[in-house]
Coordinates of C-alpha atoms in Angstrom, one line a residue:
M300 CA 108.5 108.4 111.6
N301 CA 111.7 109.5 109.3
V302 CA 114.6 107.4 109.4
F303 CA 117.2 108.2 111.6
E304 CA 114.0 107.4 114.2
K305 CA 113.4 104.4 112.7
M306 CA 117.0 103.5 113.0
E307 CA 117.1 104.2 116.6
N308 CA 113.4 102.5 117.1
M309 CA 115.1 99.0 116.1
E310 CA 118.9 99.5 117.3
H311 CA 120.5 99.8 113.9
E312 CA 124.1 100.8 113.4
Q313 CA 124.0 101.5 110.0
L314 CA 122.1 101.9 106.5
M315 CA 123.9 102.3 102.9
F316 CA 121.4 103.5 99.9
F317 CA 123.5 102.6 97.2
N318 CA 122.6 103.4 93.0
D319 CA 124.5 102.7 89.8
N320 CA 122.0 104.5 86.7
K321 CA 124.6 102.6 84.6
T322 CA 123.0 99.2 84.9
G323 CA 120.5 100.6 86.9
L324 CA 121.1 98.8 90.3
K325 CA 119.3 100.7 93.4
G326 CA 119.0 99.4 97.0
I327 CA 120.1 99.3 100.0
I328 CA 122.2 97.5 103.1
G329 CA 121.2 97.4 106.6
I330 CA 123.7 96.9 108.8
H331 CA 121.8 96.2 112.5
N332 CA 123.9 94.9 114.8
S333 CA 128.3 93.6 114.8
V334 CA 129.0 93.1 118.2
L335 CA 128.9 89.2 117.6
G336 CA 131.2 89.9 114.4
P337 CA 130.2 91.0 110.7
A338 CA 126.9 91.7 110.0
L339 CA 125.2 88.8 107.1
G340 CA 122.6 88.4 105.6
G341 CA 121.0 87.8 102.2
T342 CA 120.6 89.7 99.6
R343 CA 116.4 90.2 98.6
L344 CA 115.8 91.4 94.8
W345 CA 111.8 92.1 95.2
H346 CA 109.7 94.5 93.6
Y347 CA 109.0 97.7 96.2
A348 CA 105.6 99.7 95.7
S349 CA 107.7 102.6 97.5
E350 CA 111.2 103.3 98.6
Q351 CA 109.4 103.8 102.8
E352 CA 108.9 100.1 101.7
A353 CA 111.8 98.9 101.1
I354 CA 113.7 100.5 104.3
N355 CA 111.2 99.2 106.6
D356 CA 111.9 95.7 104.6
V357 CA 115.6 96.2 104.7
L358 CA 115.5 97.7 108.9
R359 CA 112.8 94.3 109.7
L360 CA 115.2 92.1 107.8
S361 CA 118.7 92.6 109.4
R362 CA 117.0 93.4 112.9
G363 CA 116.1 89.8 112.5
M364 CA 119.4 88.5 111.3
S365 CA 121.0 89.6 114.4
F366 CA 118.3 88.1 116.6
K367 CA 119.1 85.0 114.1
S368 CA 122.7 85.0 114.4
S369 CA 122.7 84.9 118.2
I370 CA 120.6 82.2 119.3
S371 CA 122.2 80.0 116.8
G372 CA 125.5 80.6 118.9
I373 CA 127.5 81.4 115.9
H374 CA 129.8 84.3 115.6
L375 CA 128.3 87.3 113.0
G376 CA 125.7 90.1 113.5
G377 CA 122.5 91.0 111.3
G378 CA 122.8 92.4 108.5
K379 CA 120.8 92.5 105.4
A380 CA 120.2 94.1 101.9
V381 CA 117.5 95.0 99.5
I382 CA 117.7 95.5 96.1
I383 CA 114.2 97.8 94.0
D384 CA 113.6 95.8 91.5
N385 CA 113.7 97.3 87.8
P386 CA 111.6 95.9 85.2
N387 CA 114.2 97.7 82.8
A388 CA 117.4 96.1 84.3
K389 CA 118.9 93.4 82.5
K390 CA 120.3 92.0 85.5
D391 CA 123.3 90.9 84.0
E392 CA 127.0 90.3 84.8
A393 CA 127.7 94.0 85.1
Y394 CA 124.5 94.5 87.4
W395 CA 125.9 91.9 90.2
R396 CA 129.4 93.2 90.1
S397 CA 128.8 96.5 90.4
Y398 CA 126.4 95.5 93.4
G399 CA 129.5 93.5 94.7
K400 CA 131.5 96.5 94.5
F401 CA 129.3 98.3 97.4
V402 CA 128.9 95.4 99.5
D403 CA 133.2 95.6 98.9
N404 CA 133.2 99.3 100.2
L405 CA 132.1 98.2 104.0
G406 CA 135.1 96.7 104.5
G407 CA 133.9 93.1 105.4
K408 CA 131.6 94.7 108.0
Y409 CA 128.9 93.2 105.8
I410 CA 129.0 89.7 104.2
T411 CA 125.8 89.3 101.4
A412 CA 124.3 85.9 100.7
E413 CA 121.8 84.0 98.2
D414 CA 118.0 86.0 99.3
V415 CA 114.6 85.9 97.5
G416 CA 115.1 86.6 93.9
T417 CA 118.9 85.7 93.9
N418 CA 120.9 82.6 93.2
T419 CA 124.2 80.7 93.2
R420 CA 125.0 82.2 89.8
F421 CA 124.1 85.9 90.5
I422 CA 126.2 85.2 94.0
E423 CA 129.1 83.7 91.4
Y424 CA 128.8 87.6 89.5
I425 CA 128.8 89.4 93.4
S426 CA 132.3 87.7 94.3
L427 CA 134.1 88.2 91.9
E428 CA 134.1 91.8 93.2
T429 CA 134.4 91.2 97.0
D430 CA 135.5 88.2 99.1
H431 CA 132.4 89.3 101.1
V432 CA 130.0 87.0 100.3
A433 CA 128.6 83.9 101.0
G434 CA 126.8 81.3 99.8
K435 CA 129.3 80.8 96.8
P436 CA 129.0 77.5 94.2
D437 CA 130.7 74.5 96.3
Y438 CA 132.8 74.8 92.7
L439 CA 134.1 78.1 94.7
G440 CA 134.1 76.6 97.9
G441 CA 131.5 77.9 98.7
G442 CA 128.3 75.8 100.7
G443 CA 126.3 76.9 97.5
D444 CA 122.0 77.3 97.9
P445 CA 121.5 77.3 101.6
S446 CA 117.7 76.3 101.1
P447 CA 118.4 72.6 101.7
V448 CA 119.9 73.6 105.1
T449 CA 117.3 75.7 106.1
A450 CA 114.8 73.3 105.4
Y451 CA 116.3 71.0 107.5
G452 CA 116.2 73.2 110.2
V453 CA 112.3 74.7 109.7
Y454 CA 111.5 71.1 110.3
L455 CA 113.0 69.8 112.9
G456 CA 112.0 72.7 114.6
M457 CA 108.2 71.7 113.4
K458 CA 109.3 68.3 115.1
A459 CA 109.6 69.8 118.1
A460 CA 107.0 72.4 118.3
Q461 CA 104.8 68.8 117.4
K462 CA 106.2 67.7 120.2
Q463 CA 105.5 70.4 122.3
L464 CA 102.1 70.2 121.4
S465 CA 101.1 66.3 122.0
G466 CA 104.6 64.2 123.3
S467 CA 105.0 62.9 120.2
E468 CA 107.5 64.5 117.5
S469 CA 106.2 62.3 114.3
L470 CA 104.5 64.0 111.8
E471 CA 102.9 61.1 110.2
G472 CA 99.3 62.0 109.2
K473 CA 99.4 65.8 110.2
K474 CA 97.6 67.7 108.0
V475 CA 100.4 70.5 107.2
L476 CA 99.9 73.4 105.0
V477 CA 103.1 74.8 103.3
Q478 CA 102.4 78.6 102.1
G479 CA 105.3 79.2 99.6
A480 CA 106.3 76.1 97.3
G481 CA 109.8 78.4 96.7
H482 CA 113.0 76.6 97.3
V483 CA 113.0 76.5 101.2
G484 CA 109.1 75.3 100.6
Q485 CA 109.8 72.7 98.3
Y486 CA 113.1 70.8 100.6
L487 CA 110.7 71.1 103.4
I488 CA 108.2 69.4 101.4
D489 CA 111.1 66.9 100.8
H490 CA 110.6 66.2 104.5
L491 CA 107.4 66.3 105.1
A492 CA 106.9 63.4 102.5
K493 CA 109.0 61.1 103.9
E494 CA 107.5 61.3 107.2
K495 CA 104.2 61.1 105.5
A496 CA 102.3 63.8 106.3
V497 CA 99.0 65.0 104.2
I498 CA 100.3 68.1 102.2
S499 CA 98.5 71.0 101.4
I500 CA 100.3 74.1 99.7
A501 CA 99.5 77.5 98.3
D502 CA 102.0 79.4 95.9
I503 CA 101.0 82.6 94.2
N504 CA 103.6 80.7 91.2
K505 CA 102.0 78.2 89.3
A506 CA 105.5 77.2 88.0
N507 CA 106.2 76.6 91.7
L508 CA 102.8 74.2 92.4
K509 CA 103.2 72.6 88.9
M510 CA 106.4 71.2 90.4
V511 CA 105.3 70.1 93.8
S512 CA 101.8 68.7 92.3
D513 CA 104.2 66.5 89.4
K514 CA 106.5 65.3 91.8
Y515 CA 103.8 64.6 95.0
K516 CA 100.4 63.9 96.0
V517 CA 99.4 67.2 97.2
K518 CA 96.2 69.4 98.0
V519 CA 96.4 73.2 96.1
V520 CA 95.2 75.3 98.1
S521 CA 94.3 79.4 96.8
P522 CA 96.1 82.0 98.7
T523 CA 93.2 83.3 100.0
D524 CA 91.8 80.2 100.9
V525 CA 95.1 79.3 103.5
Y526 CA 94.0 80.7 106.6
H527 CA 91.0 79.0 107.5
A528 CA 91.8 75.9 105.9
D529 CA 91.4 72.7 107.5
M530 CA 95.3 71.9 109.0
D531 CA 97.4 70.4 111.7
I532 CA 100.7 72.9 111.1
Y533 CA 101.0 76.3 109.2
A534 CA 104.2 76.1 107.5
P535 CA 104.7 80.2 106.4
C536 CA 107.3 80.2 104.0
A537 CA 107.3 83.2 101.8
L538 CA 107.0 86.3 103.2
G539 CA 106.9 87.5 106.4
A540 CA 103.5 89.1 108.6
S541 CA 101.2 86.9 107.5
I542 CA 100.5 86.3 111.2
N543 CA 98.3 89.4 112.0
D544 CA 94.6 90.6 113.4
S545 CA 92.9 89.5 110.7
T546 CA 94.7 86.2 110.0
I547 CA 94.8 84.7 114.0
P548 CA 91.3 84.0 113.9
Q549 CA 90.6 82.6 111.2
L550 CA 93.6 79.4 112.3
K551 CA 92.5 76.0 113.2
C552 CA 96.1 74.9 113.5
G553 CA 97.6 73.9 117.0
V554 CA 101.3 74.6 115.7
I555 CA 102.4 77.3 113.6
A556 CA 106.3 76.2 112.3
G557 CA 107.9 77.7 109.0
A558 CA 110.8 79.4 106.9
A559 CA 109.6 83.0 106.5
N560 CA 110.8 85.8 108.3
N561 CA 109.3 88.0 110.6
Q562 CA 105.8 86.5 110.5
L563 CA 104.1 88.1 113.6
A564 CA 103.3 91.6 112.2
D565 CA 103.5 92.1 115.9
E566 CA 105.8 90.1 117.9
L567 CA 104.3 91.0 121.3
V568 CA 100.5 91.6 120.0
H569 CA 100.4 88.5 118.1
G570 CA 102.8 86.5 120.1
N571 CA 100.7 87.1 123.3
L572 CA 96.8 86.3 120.8
L573 CA 98.5 82.7 119.5
R574 CA 99.7 81.7 123.0
D575 CA 96.4 82.7 124.7
K576 CA 94.7 80.5 121.4
G577 CA 96.4 77.6 122.3
I578 CA 98.4 77.3 119.2
I579 CA 102.2 76.2 119.3
Y580 CA 104.7 78.8 117.6
A581 CA 108.3 78.4 116.6
P582 CA 110.0 81.4 116.7
D583 CA 110.9 82.6 112.8
F584 CA 114.6 83.3 113.7
L585 CA 114.8 80.5 115.9
I586 CA 114.2 77.6 113.3
N587 CA 114.9 79.4 109.7
A588 CA 118.6 79.8 111.5
G589 CA 120.0 76.5 109.0
G590 CA 120.7 79.1 106.1
V591 CA 122.7 81.6 108.1
I592 CA 124.9 78.9 109.8
N593 CA 125.1 77.2 106.2
C594 CA 127.1 80.5 105.4
Y595 CA 128.8 80.6 108.5
I596 CA 130.3 77.5 108.2
E597 CA 131.4 78.8 104.8
T598 CA 133.3 82.1 105.8
I599 CA 135.5 79.6 108.3
G600 CA 136.0 76.5 105.7
Y601 CA 133.1 75.2 104.6
N602 CA 132.2 70.9 105.7
R603 CA 128.5 70.7 105.5
P604 CA 128.6 67.6 107.6
R605 CA 129.8 69.8 110.4
A606 CA 126.9 72.7 108.9
L607 CA 124.1 69.9 109.5
A608 CA 125.6 69.0 112.6
A609 CA 125.4 72.5 113.9
T610 CA 121.7 73.1 112.6
E611 CA 120.6 69.7 114.8
N612 CA 120.9 71.9 117.8
I613 CA 117.4 73.7 116.8
Y614 CA 115.4 71.2 117.9
D615 CA 116.7 70.9 121.1
Q616 CA 116.8 74.6 121.3
T617 CA 113.2 75.0 120.2
L618 CA 111.3 72.5 122.6
A619 CA 113.8 74.9 125.4
V620 CA 112.3 77.6 124.1
L621 CA 108.8 76.4 124.1
D622 CA 109.3 74.6 127.4
N623 CA 110.1 77.5 129.0
A624 CA 107.4 79.6 127.4
A625 CA 105.0 77.4 128.4
K626 CA 106.3 77.7 132.2
A627 CA 106.0 81.0 132.4
H628 CA 102.8 81.6 130.2
R629 CA 104.8 83.9 128.2
N630 CA 105.2 84.0 124.5
A631 CA 108.0 82.1 122.3
Q632 CA 108.4 84.7 120.3
E633 CA 109.7 87.2 123.5
V634 CA 111.2 84.2 125.0
A635 CA 113.9 83.8 122.1
L636 CA 114.4 87.5 121.9
E637 CA 115.4 87.3 125.4
I638 CA 117.7 85.1 124.8
A639 CA 119.3 85.7 121.8
M640 CA 119.2 89.6 123.2
Q641 CA 121.2 88.4 126.4
R642 CA 124.0 87.0 124.5
I643 CA 124.7 90.4 122.4
E644 CA 124.4 92.3 125.7
N645 CA 127.1 89.1 127.2
I646 CA 129.2 89.7 124.9
G647 CA 129.5 93.5 123.8
K648 CA 130.2 94.0 127.9
T649 CA 133.3 91.6 127.6
R650 CA 134.3 93.6 124.4
Q651 CA 134.1 96.8 126.7
R652 CA 136.7 95.5 129.2
R653 CA 139.1 94.8 126.5

């Protein structure tokens, strides 16, 4: 399938390929849908095995951002950027300012932010070349690292899923395995520790494992042992597609609620398999929306209490989605997608009537 066929199938508006030989910068910006507003999504710096893999990633991620913003009720579309990691590139100020110029060339149709491999220092460099950026450091009037707010939303979504399963939202004594102890994973672990959950962690990054193990009493699980581990709740907080034909038969948990994007390798097939197995799945783009909510508040004038208050809606929204899915004997991902797509469709019709 060629690039245009993929864009048509996933209903993308635009892909922008960019390259700067001087800095070694190369990547893609994907704009999935801008009906609700400018497309906002983070910039991911990653080592891709091929350019095709990078294209597939930016298409999937930007699509997810459309639904994430829509179901959260904020006025943003869905976009994402991926930078193909070049180990020879310095990734210094010149590198990120070059990227900022490419973002600026889109004239505000895309707003970038932090994601895997990027941080607030890089965001500051990008902001020197474009105003179309969120997640700036607080000393520049921004919301800073959105990871704490993302983790807060995931925590609330996890509690809602546990309530749907057992009638109680309490996580005390629940065995929670957090796969991926990066920024979001670590903030999520902070919440779980306060609630006295029994925490296991898995990560390929030894520094992350040590950081968490030094702070909390946790069990370290090998990445190869994650899916058949003894756990009540599985929290995927690394990369996507970890829920698939191979892993679902191994899972012993009752709830899946994590921060990773695109957790289901196939939304329909694997959503149905989880439903049939009796596992409560909290849709990823619903419960990990705290970061984009935080960025949206920054675009209209940052206020942390307002960002947290808006993120708290994730709890009730998750309960509603899970309850509707259970009553209709459908998978929760499908139900959440319909809600998100319906809002986009309704606003699109309204704009056409102007």
